Amino acid sequence: MKAYNGNKKPALAPSFNVMHQNIPGKKSKKQVGVYLDSIMKRFRPAILFISEVNPSLVEANAPSDYTFIRGTLRGKQNVRVCALLKVTEKYEIKELNLDVPTVVIKIQNWTFVGLYREWTFGGDPATKNKRDLELERYKSLIKYWRSLRGKTLIMGDFNFDPRTPRTPHQRTLKEIRGIMESEVLDRGWKQYIQEITRSQEGQESGLLDQIYCKHDDFIEHVYRDNTTGTDHYCVG
């Protein structure tokens, strides 16, 4: 037993929660504050990625002990992803400027990526319902994804259901689902969320909020919790 304990590697860092929450875009400052407060009390996350809502509303409600981080999107000012961060370790923010909104935080030898695969490009209505353009934008993310080395956790609202398509709408996302299978899942990544994460009356429920990682032994627990009472669950 002494020899066994002597050979065990010490933990590099304590456990902490990394979460994602989609907050619907048309919400007031007060509503966003209530949602964030619920998540903070429930999970006390070290990193909270937030998508879709105006980041300025998140910044206005950021707890005093958290750092607000705004995402990036190539050539656009309307970047609908951001993060709240509370860690004691040194960290680095990487600005990717892809065609998909992202926030990237590097802590020690881990890279944490939050993203929002939006239907339109930076909210531009002229790009609505153009699946070919969505695919081309998504390929910029996949190119970055393929370049990643080392320990990485990727999460966010991907706006497609990885399961067998259940609606005509989801069937239009065949190419995105295919590129995820060939370029991500077939290369050793695992998708950890297995149940629906979005549910709205009058619409088919879907598994839109997802988490990807290659290092299964670093994941202690997977959360899927309707913390805010909105149409999207909190995952982490």
Coordinates of C-alpha atoms in Angstrom, one line a residue:
M1 CA 0.0 0.0 0.0
K2 CA 2.9 2.4 0.8
A3 CA 4.4 1.7 -2.6
Y4 CA 1.0 2.2 -4.3
N5 CA 0.4 5.5 -2.6
G6 CA 3.9 6.6 -3.4
N7 CA 3.3 6.0 -7.1
K8 CA 0.0 7.9 -7.2
K9 CA 0.2 11.3 -9.0
P10 CA -1.1 14.2 -6.9
A11 CA -4.1 16.1 -8.2
L12 CA -3.1 19.1 -10.3
A13 CA -6.1 21.1 -9.5
P14 CA -9.3 20.9 -7.4
S15 CA -12.6 20.0 -9.0
F16 CA -14.7 22.8 -10.2
N17 CA -17.9 23.3 -12.3
V18 CA -17.9 24.6 -15.9
M19 CA -21.4 25.4 -17.0
H20 CA -23.3 26.7 -20.1
Q21 CA -26.6 28.4 -20.2
N22 CA -28.5 29.7 -23.2
I23 CA -30.7 32.7 -22.2
P24 CA -33.3 33.7 -24.8
G25 CA -32.4 37.0 -26.5
K26 CA -35.4 39.2 -25.7
K27 CA -35.0 39.4 -21.9
S28 CA -34.7 42.4 -19.6
K29 CA -31.7 43.3 -17.5
K30 CA -33.7 42.3 -14.4
Q31 CA -34.7 38.9 -15.8
V32 CA -31.1 38.2 -16.8
G33 CA -30.0 39.0 -13.3
V34 CA -32.5 36.6 -11.8
Y35 CA -31.3 33.8 -14.1
L36 CA -27.7 34.4 -13.3
D37 CA -28.4 34.5 -9.6
S38 CA -30.1 31.1 -9.8
I39 CA -27.2 29.5 -11.6
M40 CA -24.6 31.0 -9.2
K41 CA -26.5 29.7 -6.2
R42 CA -27.1 26.3 -7.7
F43 CA -23.7 25.5 -9.1
R44 CA -21.1 28.1 -7.9
P45 CA -19.3 27.7 -11.3
A46 CA -15.7 28.5 -11.9
I47 CA -16.7 29.2 -15.5
L48 CA -20.1 30.0 -16.8
F49 CA -20.6 30.4 -20.5
I50 CA -23.7 32.3 -21.6
S51 CA -25.1 32.3 -25.1
E52 CA -27.8 34.1 -27.3
V53 CA -28.6 37.0 -24.8
N54 CA -27.0 40.4 -25.2
P55 CA -23.6 40.2 -23.4
S56 CA -24.1 43.7 -22.1
L57 CA -27.0 42.5 -20.0
V58 CA -24.7 39.8 -18.5
E59 CA -21.9 42.3 -17.8
A60 CA -24.4 44.5 -16.0
N61 CA -25.4 41.7 -13.7
A62 CA -21.9 40.1 -13.3
P63 CA -21.3 39.3 -9.6
S64 CA -18.5 41.4 -8.1
D65 CA -16.2 38.4 -7.6
Y66 CA -16.5 37.3 -11.2
T67 CA -14.7 38.5 -14.3
F68 CA -16.8 39.2 -17.4
I69 CA -15.3 38.0 -20.7
R70 CA -16.9 39.0 -24.0
G71 CA -16.7 36.5 -27.0
T72 CA -15.5 37.2 -30.5
L73 CA -16.9 36.7 -34.0
R74 CA -15.1 37.6 -37.2
G75 CA -16.1 41.0 -38.5
K76 CA -19.1 41.4 -36.3
Q77 CA -20.0 43.5 -33.3
N78 CA -23.1 41.6 -32.2
V79 CA -21.3 38.6 -30.5
R80 CA -23.9 36.6 -28.6
V81 CA -21.6 34.5 -26.4
C82 CA -19.7 35.5 -23.2
A83 CA -18.4 34.1 -20.0
L84 CA -18.2 34.7 -16.2
L85 CA -15.0 33.5 -14.6
K86 CA -13.9 33.0 -11.0
V87 CA -10.6 31.1 -10.6
T88 CA -7.5 31.5 -8.4
E89 CA -5.2 30.1 -11.1
K90 CA -3.6 32.2 -13.8
Y91 CA -5.7 32.2 -17.0
E92 CA -5.3 33.3 -20.6
I93 CA -8.1 34.5 -22.9
K94 CA -7.7 33.5 -26.5
E95 CA -9.6 35.6 -29.1
L96 CA -10.3 33.3 -32.1
N97 CA -12.4 35.5 -34.3
L98 CA -14.0 32.5 -36.1
D99 CA -17.3 32.6 -38.1
V100 CA -19.0 31.1 -35.0
P101 CA -19.2 33.1 -31.8
T102 CA -16.7 31.7 -29.2
V103 CA -15.1 32.4 -25.8
V104 CA -11.8 30.5 -25.1
I105 CA -10.2 30.4 -21.7
K106 CA -6.9 28.5 -21.0
I107 CA -6.1 27.5 -17.4
Q108 CA -2.9 25.5 -16.9
N109 CA -3.0 22.8 -19.5
W110 CA -6.7 22.9 -20.1
T111 CA -8.6 24.8 -22.8
F112 CA -12.2 25.6 -22.2
V113 CA -14.3 26.7 -25.2
G114 CA -17.8 28.1 -25.0
L115 CA -19.7 28.7 -28.3
Y116 CA -23.1 29.6 -29.8
R117 CA -23.9 28.1 -33.2
E118 CA -26.3 30.8 -34.2
W119 CA -28.8 30.5 -37.1
T120 CA -27.9 34.0 -38.5
F121 CA -24.4 35.5 -38.8
G122 CA -24.1 38.0 -35.9
G123 CA -27.9 38.4 -35.9
D124 CA -28.0 39.6 -39.5
P125 CA -31.5 38.8 -40.8
A126 CA -30.2 38.6 -44.4
T127 CA -28.4 35.3 -43.4
K128 CA -31.5 33.7 -41.9
N129 CA -32.5 30.2 -43.1
K130 CA -29.4 29.7 -45.3
R131 CA -28.1 26.3 -44.4
D132 CA -25.2 26.4 -46.9
L133 CA -23.9 29.5 -45.2
E134 CA -24.4 28.0 -41.7
L135 CA -22.3 25.0 -42.8
E136 CA -19.5 27.2 -44.2
R137 CA -19.4 29.2 -41.0
Y138 CA -19.3 26.0 -38.9
K139 CA -16.4 24.7 -40.9
S140 CA -14.3 27.5 -39.5
L141 CA -15.0 26.1 -36.0
I142 CA -14.2 22.5 -37.1
K143 CA -10.9 23.7 -38.5
Y144 CA -9.9 25.2 -35.2
W145 CA -11.3 22.1 -33.4
R146 CA -9.1 19.8 -35.4
S147 CA -6.0 21.9 -34.5
L148 CA -6.6 21.5 -30.7
R149 CA -4.0 19.5 -28.7
G150 CA -4.1 18.5 -25.1
K151 CA -7.0 18.6 -22.6
T152 CA -10.0 20.5 -23.9
L153 CA -13.6 20.9 -22.9
I154 CA -16.0 22.4 -25.5
M155 CA -19.6 23.3 -24.7
G156 CA -22.5 25.5 -25.8
D157 CA -25.7 25.8 -27.8
F158 CA -25.0 23.9 -31.0
N159 CA -28.5 24.4 -32.4
F160 CA -28.6 20.9 -33.9
D161 CA -29.8 17.7 -32.4
P162 CA -27.1 14.9 -32.7
R163 CA -29.7 12.2 -32.5
T164 CA -31.6 10.8 -35.5
P165 CA -33.6 13.8 -36.9
R166 CA -37.1 13.9 -35.6
T167 CA -38.4 17.0 -37.5
P168 CA -38.2 18.3 -41.0
H169 CA -36.2 21.2 -39.5
Q170 CA -33.6 18.9 -38.0
R171 CA -33.3 17.0 -41.3
T172 CA -32.1 20.2 -43.0
L173 CA -29.0 20.0 -40.7
K174 CA -27.7 16.7 -42.1
E175 CA -24.4 18.2 -43.3
I176 CA -23.6 19.7 -39.9
R177 CA -24.5 16.4 -38.2
G178 CA -22.3 14.5 -40.6
I179 CA -19.3 16.8 -40.1
M180 CA -19.6 16.3 -36.4
E181 CA -19.6 12.5 -36.8
S182 CA -16.6 12.4 -39.1
E183 CA -14.4 15.2 -37.8
V184 CA -15.2 15.1 -34.1
L185 CA -16.8 11.9 -32.8
D186 CA -14.9 9.5 -35.0
R187 CA -11.7 11.2 -33.7
G188 CA -12.2 10.3 -30.1
W189 CA -14.4 13.1 -28.7
K190 CA -17.3 12.1 -26.6
Q191 CA -20.6 14.1 -26.3
Y192 CA -21.7 13.9 -22.7
I193 CA -25.3 15.2 -22.7
Q194 CA -27.8 12.4 -23.7
E195 CA -31.2 13.9 -22.9
I196 CA -33.2 16.9 -24.2
T197 CA -31.9 20.4 -23.2
R198 CA -34.5 22.5 -24.9
S199 CA -38.3 22.3 -24.4
Q200 CA -40.9 24.8 -25.5
E201 CA -44.7 24.4 -25.7
G202 CA -45.8 23.7 -29.2
Q203 CA -42.4 22.7 -30.5
E204 CA -40.5 19.4 -30.6
S205 CA -38.0 19.1 -27.8
G206 CA -34.4 18.8 -28.7
L207 CA -30.8 18.0 -27.5
L208 CA -29.2 21.3 -28.6
D209 CA -26.9 22.1 -25.7
Q210 CA -23.9 19.8 -25.8
I211 CA -20.5 19.1 -24.1
Y212 CA -17.5 17.5 -25.8
C213 CA -14.3 16.2 -24.3
K214 CA -11.7 13.5 -25.0
H215 CA -10.6 13.0 -21.4
D216 CA -13.4 11.0 -19.7
D217 CA -11.4 10.4 -16.5
F218 CA -11.4 14.2 -15.8
I219 CA -15.2 14.4 -15.8
E220 CA -16.6 13.7 -12.3
H221 CA -20.2 14.6 -12.9
V222 CA -22.4 15.8 -15.8
Y223 CA -25.2 18.3 -15.0
R224 CA -28.4 18.9 -17.0
D225 CA -30.7 21.1 -15.0
N226 CA -33.6 23.4 -15.8
T227 CA -32.2 26.0 -13.5
T228 CA -33.6 29.2 -15.0
G229 CA -37.1 28.0 -16.0
T230 CA -36.5 29.2 -19.6
D231 CA -36.7 26.9 -22.7
H232 CA -33.0 25.8 -22.4
Y233 CA -31.5 23.7 -19.6
C234 CA -28.2 24.5 -17.9
V235 CA -25.5 21.9 -18.7
G236 CA -22.1 21.4 -17.3

